[in-house]
Short mmCIF file of C-alpha atoms and ligand atoms in Angstrom, two decimals:
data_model
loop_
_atom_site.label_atom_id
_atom_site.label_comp_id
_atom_site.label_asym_id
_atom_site.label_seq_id
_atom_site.Cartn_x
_atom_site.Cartn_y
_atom_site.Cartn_z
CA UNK A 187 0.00 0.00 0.00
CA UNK A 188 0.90 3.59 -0.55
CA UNK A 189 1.62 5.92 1.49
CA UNK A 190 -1.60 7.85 0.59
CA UNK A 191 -3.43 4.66 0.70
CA UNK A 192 -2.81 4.41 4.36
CA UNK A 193 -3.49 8.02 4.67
CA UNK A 194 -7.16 7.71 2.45
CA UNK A 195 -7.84 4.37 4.21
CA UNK A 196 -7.38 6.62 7.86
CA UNK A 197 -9.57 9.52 6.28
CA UNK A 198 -12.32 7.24 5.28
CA UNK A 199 -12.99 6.22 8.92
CA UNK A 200 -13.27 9.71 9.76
CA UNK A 201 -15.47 11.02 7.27
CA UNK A 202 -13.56 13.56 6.05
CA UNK A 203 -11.46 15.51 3.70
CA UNK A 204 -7.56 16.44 4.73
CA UNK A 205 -5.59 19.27 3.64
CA UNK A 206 -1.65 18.82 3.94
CA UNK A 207 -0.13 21.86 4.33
CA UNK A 208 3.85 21.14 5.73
CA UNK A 209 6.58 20.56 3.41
CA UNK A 210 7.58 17.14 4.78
CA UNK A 211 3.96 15.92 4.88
CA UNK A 212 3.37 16.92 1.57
CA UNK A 213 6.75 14.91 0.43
CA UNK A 214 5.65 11.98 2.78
CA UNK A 215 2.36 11.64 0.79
CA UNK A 216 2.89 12.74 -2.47
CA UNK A 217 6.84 11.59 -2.95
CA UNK A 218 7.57 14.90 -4.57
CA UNK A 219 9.52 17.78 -3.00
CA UNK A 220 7.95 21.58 -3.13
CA UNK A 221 7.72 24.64 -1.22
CA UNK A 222 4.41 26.61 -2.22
CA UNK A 223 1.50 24.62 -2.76
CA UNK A 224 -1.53 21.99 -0.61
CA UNK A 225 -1.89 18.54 -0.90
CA UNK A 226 -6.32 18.29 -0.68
CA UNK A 227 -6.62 14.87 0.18
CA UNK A 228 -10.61 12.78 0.17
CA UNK A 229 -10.89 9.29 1.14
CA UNK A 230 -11.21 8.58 -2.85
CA UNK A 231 -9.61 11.22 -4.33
CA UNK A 232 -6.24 13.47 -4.32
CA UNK A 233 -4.92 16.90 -5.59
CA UNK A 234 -1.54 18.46 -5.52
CA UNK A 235 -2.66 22.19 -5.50
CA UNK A 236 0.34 24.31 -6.89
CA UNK A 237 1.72 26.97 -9.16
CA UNK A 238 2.87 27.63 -12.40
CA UNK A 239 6.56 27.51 -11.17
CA UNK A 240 5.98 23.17 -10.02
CA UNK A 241 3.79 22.55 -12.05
CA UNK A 242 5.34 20.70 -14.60
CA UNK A 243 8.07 18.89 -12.22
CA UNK A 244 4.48 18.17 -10.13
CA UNK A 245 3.27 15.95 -13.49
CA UNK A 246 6.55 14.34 -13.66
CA UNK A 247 7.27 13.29 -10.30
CA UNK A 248 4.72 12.81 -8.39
CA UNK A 249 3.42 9.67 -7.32
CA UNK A 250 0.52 7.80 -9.16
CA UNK A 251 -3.08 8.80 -7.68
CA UNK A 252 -2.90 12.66 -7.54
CA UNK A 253 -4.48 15.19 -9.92
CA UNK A 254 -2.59 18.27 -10.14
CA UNK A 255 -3.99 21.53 -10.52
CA UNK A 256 -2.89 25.17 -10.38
CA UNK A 257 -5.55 27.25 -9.10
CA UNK A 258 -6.42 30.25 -11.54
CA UNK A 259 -8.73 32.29 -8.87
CA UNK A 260 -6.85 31.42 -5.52
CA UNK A 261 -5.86 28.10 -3.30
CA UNK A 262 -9.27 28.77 -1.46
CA UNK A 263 -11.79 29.04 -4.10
CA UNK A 264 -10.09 25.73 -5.47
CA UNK A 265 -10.73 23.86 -1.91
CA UNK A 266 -14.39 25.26 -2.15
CA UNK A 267 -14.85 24.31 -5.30
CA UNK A 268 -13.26 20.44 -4.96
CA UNK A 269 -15.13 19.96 -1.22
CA UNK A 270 -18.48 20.87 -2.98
CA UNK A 271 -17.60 18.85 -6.08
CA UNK A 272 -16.50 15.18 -3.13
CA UNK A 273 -19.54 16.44 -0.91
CA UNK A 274 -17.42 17.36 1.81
CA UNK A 275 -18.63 18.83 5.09
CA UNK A 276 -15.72 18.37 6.81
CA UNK A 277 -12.40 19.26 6.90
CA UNK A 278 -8.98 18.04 8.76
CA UNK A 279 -6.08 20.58 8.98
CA UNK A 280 -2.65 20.21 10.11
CA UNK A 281 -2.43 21.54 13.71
CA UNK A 282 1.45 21.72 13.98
CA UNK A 283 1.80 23.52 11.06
CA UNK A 284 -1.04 26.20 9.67
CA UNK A 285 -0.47 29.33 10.45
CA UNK A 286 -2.87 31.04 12.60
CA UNK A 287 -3.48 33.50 9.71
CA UNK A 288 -3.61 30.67 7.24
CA UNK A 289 -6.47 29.07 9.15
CA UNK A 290 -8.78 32.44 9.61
CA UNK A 291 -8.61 32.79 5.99
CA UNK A 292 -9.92 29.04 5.41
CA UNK A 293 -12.50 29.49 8.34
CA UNK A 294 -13.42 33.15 6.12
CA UNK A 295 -13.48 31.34 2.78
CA UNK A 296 -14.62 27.94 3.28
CA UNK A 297 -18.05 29.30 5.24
CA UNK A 298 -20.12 25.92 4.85
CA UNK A 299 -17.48 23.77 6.05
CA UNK A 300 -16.36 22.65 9.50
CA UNK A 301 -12.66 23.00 10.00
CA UNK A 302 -11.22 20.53 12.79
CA UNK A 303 -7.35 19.51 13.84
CA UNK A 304 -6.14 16.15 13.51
CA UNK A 305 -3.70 15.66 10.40
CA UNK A 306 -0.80 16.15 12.57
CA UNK A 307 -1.66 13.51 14.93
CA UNK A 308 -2.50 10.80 11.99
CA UNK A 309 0.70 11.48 9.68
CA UNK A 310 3.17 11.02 12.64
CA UNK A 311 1.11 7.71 13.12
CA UNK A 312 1.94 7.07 9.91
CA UNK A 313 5.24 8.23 9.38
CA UNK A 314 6.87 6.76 12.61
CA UNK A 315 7.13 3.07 11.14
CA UNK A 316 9.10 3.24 8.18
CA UNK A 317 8.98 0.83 5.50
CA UNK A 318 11.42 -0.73 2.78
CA UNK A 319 12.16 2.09 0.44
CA UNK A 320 12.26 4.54 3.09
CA UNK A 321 14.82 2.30 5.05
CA UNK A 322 16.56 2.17 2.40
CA UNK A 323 17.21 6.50 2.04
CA UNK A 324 18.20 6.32 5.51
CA UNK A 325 20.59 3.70 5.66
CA UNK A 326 22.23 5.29 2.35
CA UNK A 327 22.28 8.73 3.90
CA UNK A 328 23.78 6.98 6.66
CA UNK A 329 26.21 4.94 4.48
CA UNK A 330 27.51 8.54 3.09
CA UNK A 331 27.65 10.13 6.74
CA UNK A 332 30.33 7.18 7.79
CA UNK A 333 32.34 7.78 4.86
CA UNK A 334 32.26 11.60 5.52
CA UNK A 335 33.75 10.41 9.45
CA UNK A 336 36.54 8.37 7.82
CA UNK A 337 37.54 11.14 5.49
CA UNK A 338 37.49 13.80 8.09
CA UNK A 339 39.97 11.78 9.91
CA UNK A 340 42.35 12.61 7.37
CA UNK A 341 41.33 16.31 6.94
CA UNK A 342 41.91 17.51 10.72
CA UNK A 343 45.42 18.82 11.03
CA UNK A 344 47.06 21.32 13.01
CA UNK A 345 45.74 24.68 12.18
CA UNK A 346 42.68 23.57 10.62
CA UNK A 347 39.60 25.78 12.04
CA UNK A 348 36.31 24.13 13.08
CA UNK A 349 34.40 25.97 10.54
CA UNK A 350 36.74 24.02 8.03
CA UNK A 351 35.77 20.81 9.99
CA UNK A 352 32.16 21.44 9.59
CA UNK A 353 32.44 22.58 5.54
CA UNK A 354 33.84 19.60 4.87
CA UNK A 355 32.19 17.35 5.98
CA UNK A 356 29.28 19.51 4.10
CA UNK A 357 31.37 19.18 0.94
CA UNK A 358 32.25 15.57 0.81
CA UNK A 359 28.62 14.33 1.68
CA UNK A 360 27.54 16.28 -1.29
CA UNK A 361 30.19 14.88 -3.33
CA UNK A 362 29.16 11.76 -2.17
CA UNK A 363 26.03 11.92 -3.78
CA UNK A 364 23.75 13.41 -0.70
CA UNK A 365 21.02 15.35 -2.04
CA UNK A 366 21.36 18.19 0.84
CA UNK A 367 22.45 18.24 4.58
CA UNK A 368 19.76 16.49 7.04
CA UNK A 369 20.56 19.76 9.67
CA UNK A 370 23.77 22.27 10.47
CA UNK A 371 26.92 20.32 11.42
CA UNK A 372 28.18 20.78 14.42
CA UNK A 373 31.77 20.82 15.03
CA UNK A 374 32.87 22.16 18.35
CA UNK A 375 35.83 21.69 20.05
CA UNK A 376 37.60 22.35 23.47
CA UNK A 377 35.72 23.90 25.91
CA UNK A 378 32.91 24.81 23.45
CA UNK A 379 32.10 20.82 23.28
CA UNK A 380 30.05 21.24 26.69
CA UNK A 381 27.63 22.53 24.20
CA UNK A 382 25.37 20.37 23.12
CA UNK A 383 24.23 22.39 20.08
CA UNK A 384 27.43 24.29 19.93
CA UNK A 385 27.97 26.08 16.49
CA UNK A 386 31.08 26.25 14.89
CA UNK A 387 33.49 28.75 14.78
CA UNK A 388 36.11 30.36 13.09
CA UNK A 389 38.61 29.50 15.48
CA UNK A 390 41.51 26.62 15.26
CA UNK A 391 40.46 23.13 16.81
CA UNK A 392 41.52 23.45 20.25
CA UNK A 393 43.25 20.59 22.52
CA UNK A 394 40.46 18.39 23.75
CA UNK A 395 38.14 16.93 22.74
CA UNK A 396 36.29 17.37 19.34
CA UNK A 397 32.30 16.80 18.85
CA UNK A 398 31.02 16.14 15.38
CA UNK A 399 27.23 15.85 14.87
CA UNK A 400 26.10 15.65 11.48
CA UNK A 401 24.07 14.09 8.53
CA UNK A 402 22.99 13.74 4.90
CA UNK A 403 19.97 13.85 3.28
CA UNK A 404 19.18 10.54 0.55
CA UNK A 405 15.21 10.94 -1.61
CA UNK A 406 14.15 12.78 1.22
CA UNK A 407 15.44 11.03 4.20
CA UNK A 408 17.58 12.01 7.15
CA UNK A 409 20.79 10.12 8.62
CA UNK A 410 22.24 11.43 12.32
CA UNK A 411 25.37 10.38 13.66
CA UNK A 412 27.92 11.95 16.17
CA UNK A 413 31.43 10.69 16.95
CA UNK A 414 33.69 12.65 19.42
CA UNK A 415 37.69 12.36 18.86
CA UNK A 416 40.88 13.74 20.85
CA UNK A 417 42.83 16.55 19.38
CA UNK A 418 46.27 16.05 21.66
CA UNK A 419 45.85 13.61 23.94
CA UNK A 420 43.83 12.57 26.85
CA UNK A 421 44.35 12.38 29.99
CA UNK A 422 42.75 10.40 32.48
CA UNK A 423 39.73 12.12 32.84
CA UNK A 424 39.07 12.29 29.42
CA UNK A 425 39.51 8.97 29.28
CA UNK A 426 36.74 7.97 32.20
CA UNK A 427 34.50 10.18 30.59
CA UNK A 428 34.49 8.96 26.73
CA UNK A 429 34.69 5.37 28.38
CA UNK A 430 31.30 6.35 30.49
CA UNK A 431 29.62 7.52 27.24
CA UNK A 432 30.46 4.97 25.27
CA UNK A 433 29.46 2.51 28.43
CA UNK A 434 25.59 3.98 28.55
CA UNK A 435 25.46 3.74 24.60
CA UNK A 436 26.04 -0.06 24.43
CA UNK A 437 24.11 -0.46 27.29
CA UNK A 438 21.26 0.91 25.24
CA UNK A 439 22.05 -0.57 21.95
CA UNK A 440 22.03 -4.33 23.92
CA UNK A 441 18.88 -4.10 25.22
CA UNK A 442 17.22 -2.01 22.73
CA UNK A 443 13.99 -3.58 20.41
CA UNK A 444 10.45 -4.32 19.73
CA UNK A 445 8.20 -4.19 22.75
CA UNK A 446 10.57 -1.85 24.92
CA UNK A 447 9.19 1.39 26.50
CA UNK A 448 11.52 3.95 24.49
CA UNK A 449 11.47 5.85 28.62
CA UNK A 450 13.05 2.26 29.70
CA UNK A 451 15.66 2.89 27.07
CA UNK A 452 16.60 6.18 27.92
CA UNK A 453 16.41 4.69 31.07
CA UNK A 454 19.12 2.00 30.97
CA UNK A 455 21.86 4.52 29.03
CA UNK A 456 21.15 7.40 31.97
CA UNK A 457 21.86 4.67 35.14
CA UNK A 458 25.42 4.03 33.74
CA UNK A 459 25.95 7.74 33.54
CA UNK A 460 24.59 8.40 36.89
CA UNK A 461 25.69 5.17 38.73
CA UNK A 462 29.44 6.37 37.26
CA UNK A 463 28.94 9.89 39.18
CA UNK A 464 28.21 12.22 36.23
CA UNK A 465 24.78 12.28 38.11
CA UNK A 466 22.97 15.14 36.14
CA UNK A 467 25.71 15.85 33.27
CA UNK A 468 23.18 14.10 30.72
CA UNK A 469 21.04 16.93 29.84
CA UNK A 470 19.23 15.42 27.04
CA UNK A 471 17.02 12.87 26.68
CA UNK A 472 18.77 9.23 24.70
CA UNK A 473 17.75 9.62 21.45
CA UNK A 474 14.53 10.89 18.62
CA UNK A 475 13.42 9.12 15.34
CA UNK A 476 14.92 10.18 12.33
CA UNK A 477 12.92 10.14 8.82
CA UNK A 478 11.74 13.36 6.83
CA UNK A 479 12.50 15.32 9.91
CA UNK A 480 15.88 14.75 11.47
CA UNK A 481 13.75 14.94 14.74
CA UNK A 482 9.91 12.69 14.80
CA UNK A 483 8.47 10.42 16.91
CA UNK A 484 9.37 8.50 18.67
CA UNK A 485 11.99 9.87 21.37
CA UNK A 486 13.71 7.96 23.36
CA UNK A 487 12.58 10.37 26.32
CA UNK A 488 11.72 9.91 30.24
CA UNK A 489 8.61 11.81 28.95
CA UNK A 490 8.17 9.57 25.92
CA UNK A 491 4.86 8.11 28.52
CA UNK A 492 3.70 4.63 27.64
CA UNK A 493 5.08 5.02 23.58
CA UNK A 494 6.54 1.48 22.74
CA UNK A 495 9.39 0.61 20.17
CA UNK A 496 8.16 -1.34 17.54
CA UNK A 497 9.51 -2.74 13.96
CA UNK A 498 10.34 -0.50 11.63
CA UNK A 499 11.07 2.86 13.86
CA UNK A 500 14.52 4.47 13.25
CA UNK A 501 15.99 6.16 16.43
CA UNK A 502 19.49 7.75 17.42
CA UNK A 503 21.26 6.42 20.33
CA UNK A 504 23.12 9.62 21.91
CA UNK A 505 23.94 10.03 25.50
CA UNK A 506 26.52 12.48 26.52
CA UNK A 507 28.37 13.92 29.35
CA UNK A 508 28.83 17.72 29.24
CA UNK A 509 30.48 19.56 32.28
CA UNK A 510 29.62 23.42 31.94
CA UNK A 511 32.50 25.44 30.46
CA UNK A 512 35.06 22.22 30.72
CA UNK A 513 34.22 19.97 27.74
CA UNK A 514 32.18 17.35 26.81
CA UNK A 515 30.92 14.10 24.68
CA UNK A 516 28.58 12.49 22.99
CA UNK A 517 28.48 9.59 20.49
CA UNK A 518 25.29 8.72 18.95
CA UNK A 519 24.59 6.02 16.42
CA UNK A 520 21.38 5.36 14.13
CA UNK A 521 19.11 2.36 14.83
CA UNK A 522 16.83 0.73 13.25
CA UNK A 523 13.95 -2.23 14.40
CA UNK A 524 14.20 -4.82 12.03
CA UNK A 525 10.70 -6.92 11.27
CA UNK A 526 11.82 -9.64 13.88
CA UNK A 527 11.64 -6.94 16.63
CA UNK A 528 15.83 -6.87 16.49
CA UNK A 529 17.39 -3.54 16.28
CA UNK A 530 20.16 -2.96 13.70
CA UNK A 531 23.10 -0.16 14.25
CA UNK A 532 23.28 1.36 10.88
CA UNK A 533 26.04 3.39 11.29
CA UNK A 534 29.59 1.70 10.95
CA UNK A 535 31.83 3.75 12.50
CA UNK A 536 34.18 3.23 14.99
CA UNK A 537 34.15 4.27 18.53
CA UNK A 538 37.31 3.46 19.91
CA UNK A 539 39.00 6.77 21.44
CA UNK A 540 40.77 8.40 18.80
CA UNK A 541 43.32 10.86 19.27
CA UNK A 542 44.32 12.84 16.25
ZN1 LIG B 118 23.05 14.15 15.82
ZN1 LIG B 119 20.39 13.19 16.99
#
């Protein structure tokens, strides 16, 4: 089944008409990329609503079951028209994404209608399980990502500034045949690697240790993957901390699968870290999906509630230690729960301390 299948097959129980409004729903649905436009979605019908500048790419490449149109008197007087046309009376928005503005103006224009929330909460449904195909983006996005880590071994030298660090990366992705970043590459380094979301700068690598957070983008779909190396050497507390990290991390990745609460998971990585006496160092929670979005459902969160791993969700594994204005480290790997309930580590690289 499609992916708009399952959508039109959810839509049907509900009795109503959808409009998609958020760039990576519309890709999610539709398989085709674009920034100005609506997909208006009925149980047994779909449009790709979009202008003259997508149009023809729209014909092209979008997947089989849509009818594309570009509006001549405005988006709304097209939904009017096409609800009338299916008999619609109702009409699903998507909550975590329409502008305030965006929805008065349906609410104004689409009088005989009743407008209700909902998409949000059925496409992450949908979208947290991932199937075949869309395994197979990530785990070539992630394929790129560890050859990006082995050639950036080679790059960092003396003198080389973290900003160079991050463009390359960048650059050799690309090369590599990534269709676009999946976020901004960190690359932080010395006492700037206490920062979780540090930014780099244009400063030489310091001594100490180096973070390296980054991903590439493959049809669509995200990889994530951090690896934290040495530049010197370390000393012994270094040494207990990267060995901590990397500790909580395999503790998660053994135990981690179909049927687990993701909280427990979270769980299990955070006891090593506080059991080791780096009791509140671990400021973030173990780990997010990863699809469209470098960040979706589900997270492997304290708060994730009673949300349950099960086959085909893709998560990140990345506990850290950071110690405010001294350094710190994280190493996160991407997962992904195989059919048999089995997790797999898709990314390759290795985790041994490495001082460069
Ligand atoms: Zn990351
Ligand atoms: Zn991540």
């Amino acid at each position: 089944m499609t992916h708009l299948q399952k959508f039109q097959q959810e839509l049907k129980g509900k009795g109503a008409a959808a409009l998609i409004s958020s760039h990576a729903n519309i890709f999610y649905l539709c398989g085709f990329s674009f920034h100005d436009g609506y997909l208006l979605i009925f149980p047994d019908a779909a449009y790709l609503l979009t202008d003259a500048r997508y149009s023809e790419a729209a014909e092209k490449e979008t997947d089989k079951g849509f009818t594309v149109l570009v509006p001549k008197d405005g988006m709304i007087a097209a939904f009017r028209e096409l609800l009338g046309t299916h008999g619609a009376d109702k009409l699903l928005v998507e909550e975590n994404n329409l502008t305030v503005a965006t929805f008065d103006r349906l609410k104004k224009g689409l009088e005989a209608v009743t407008l209700s929330s909902g998409v949000t909460e059925m496409l992450t449904g949908l979208r947290v399980c991932k199937d075949e195909g869309e395994i197979a983006a990530i785990r070539e996005a992630q394929r790129i990502t560890d050859a990006a880590f082995a050639h950036i071994l080679d790059f960092i030298k003396p003198g080389v500034r973290e900003l160079d660090v991050a463009l390359e990366l960048e650059y050799f992705m690309r090369r590599m045949g990534a269709s676009g970043l999946a976020f901004d590459t960190i690359a932080v380094s010395g006492s700037a690697s206490s920062l979780p979301h540090g930014v780099p700068r244009d400063c030489k690598l310091q001594e100490g240790f180096l973070t390296m957070d980054f991903g590439a983008r493959c049809k669509g779909y995200c990889s994530d993957m951090t690896r934290t190396v040495v530049i010197g050497k370390a000393d012994n507390e270094m040494k207990r901390l990267y060995r901590t990290v990397l500790a909580a991390q395999e503790a998660a990745l053994d135990v981690i699968g179909a049927g687990l609460f993701c909280s427990a998971v979270d769980k299990v990585a955070r006891d090593v870290i506080d059991k080791s006496g780096y009791e509140g160092c671990f400021g973030h929670s173990l780990g997010h999906g990863v699809g469209i979005d470098i960040h979706e459902a589900p997270r492997l969160s304290a708060k994730a509630g009673d949300a349950v791993l099960t086959a085909g969700h893709v998560v990140t594994v990345e506990p850290g230690i950071y110690l405010t204005g001294k350094y710190g480290c994280r190493i996160e790997d991407l997962v992904v729960v195989g059919a048999d309930g089995r997790a797999e580590n898709l990314t390759k690289s290795p985790k041994e301390l490495i001082e460069l």
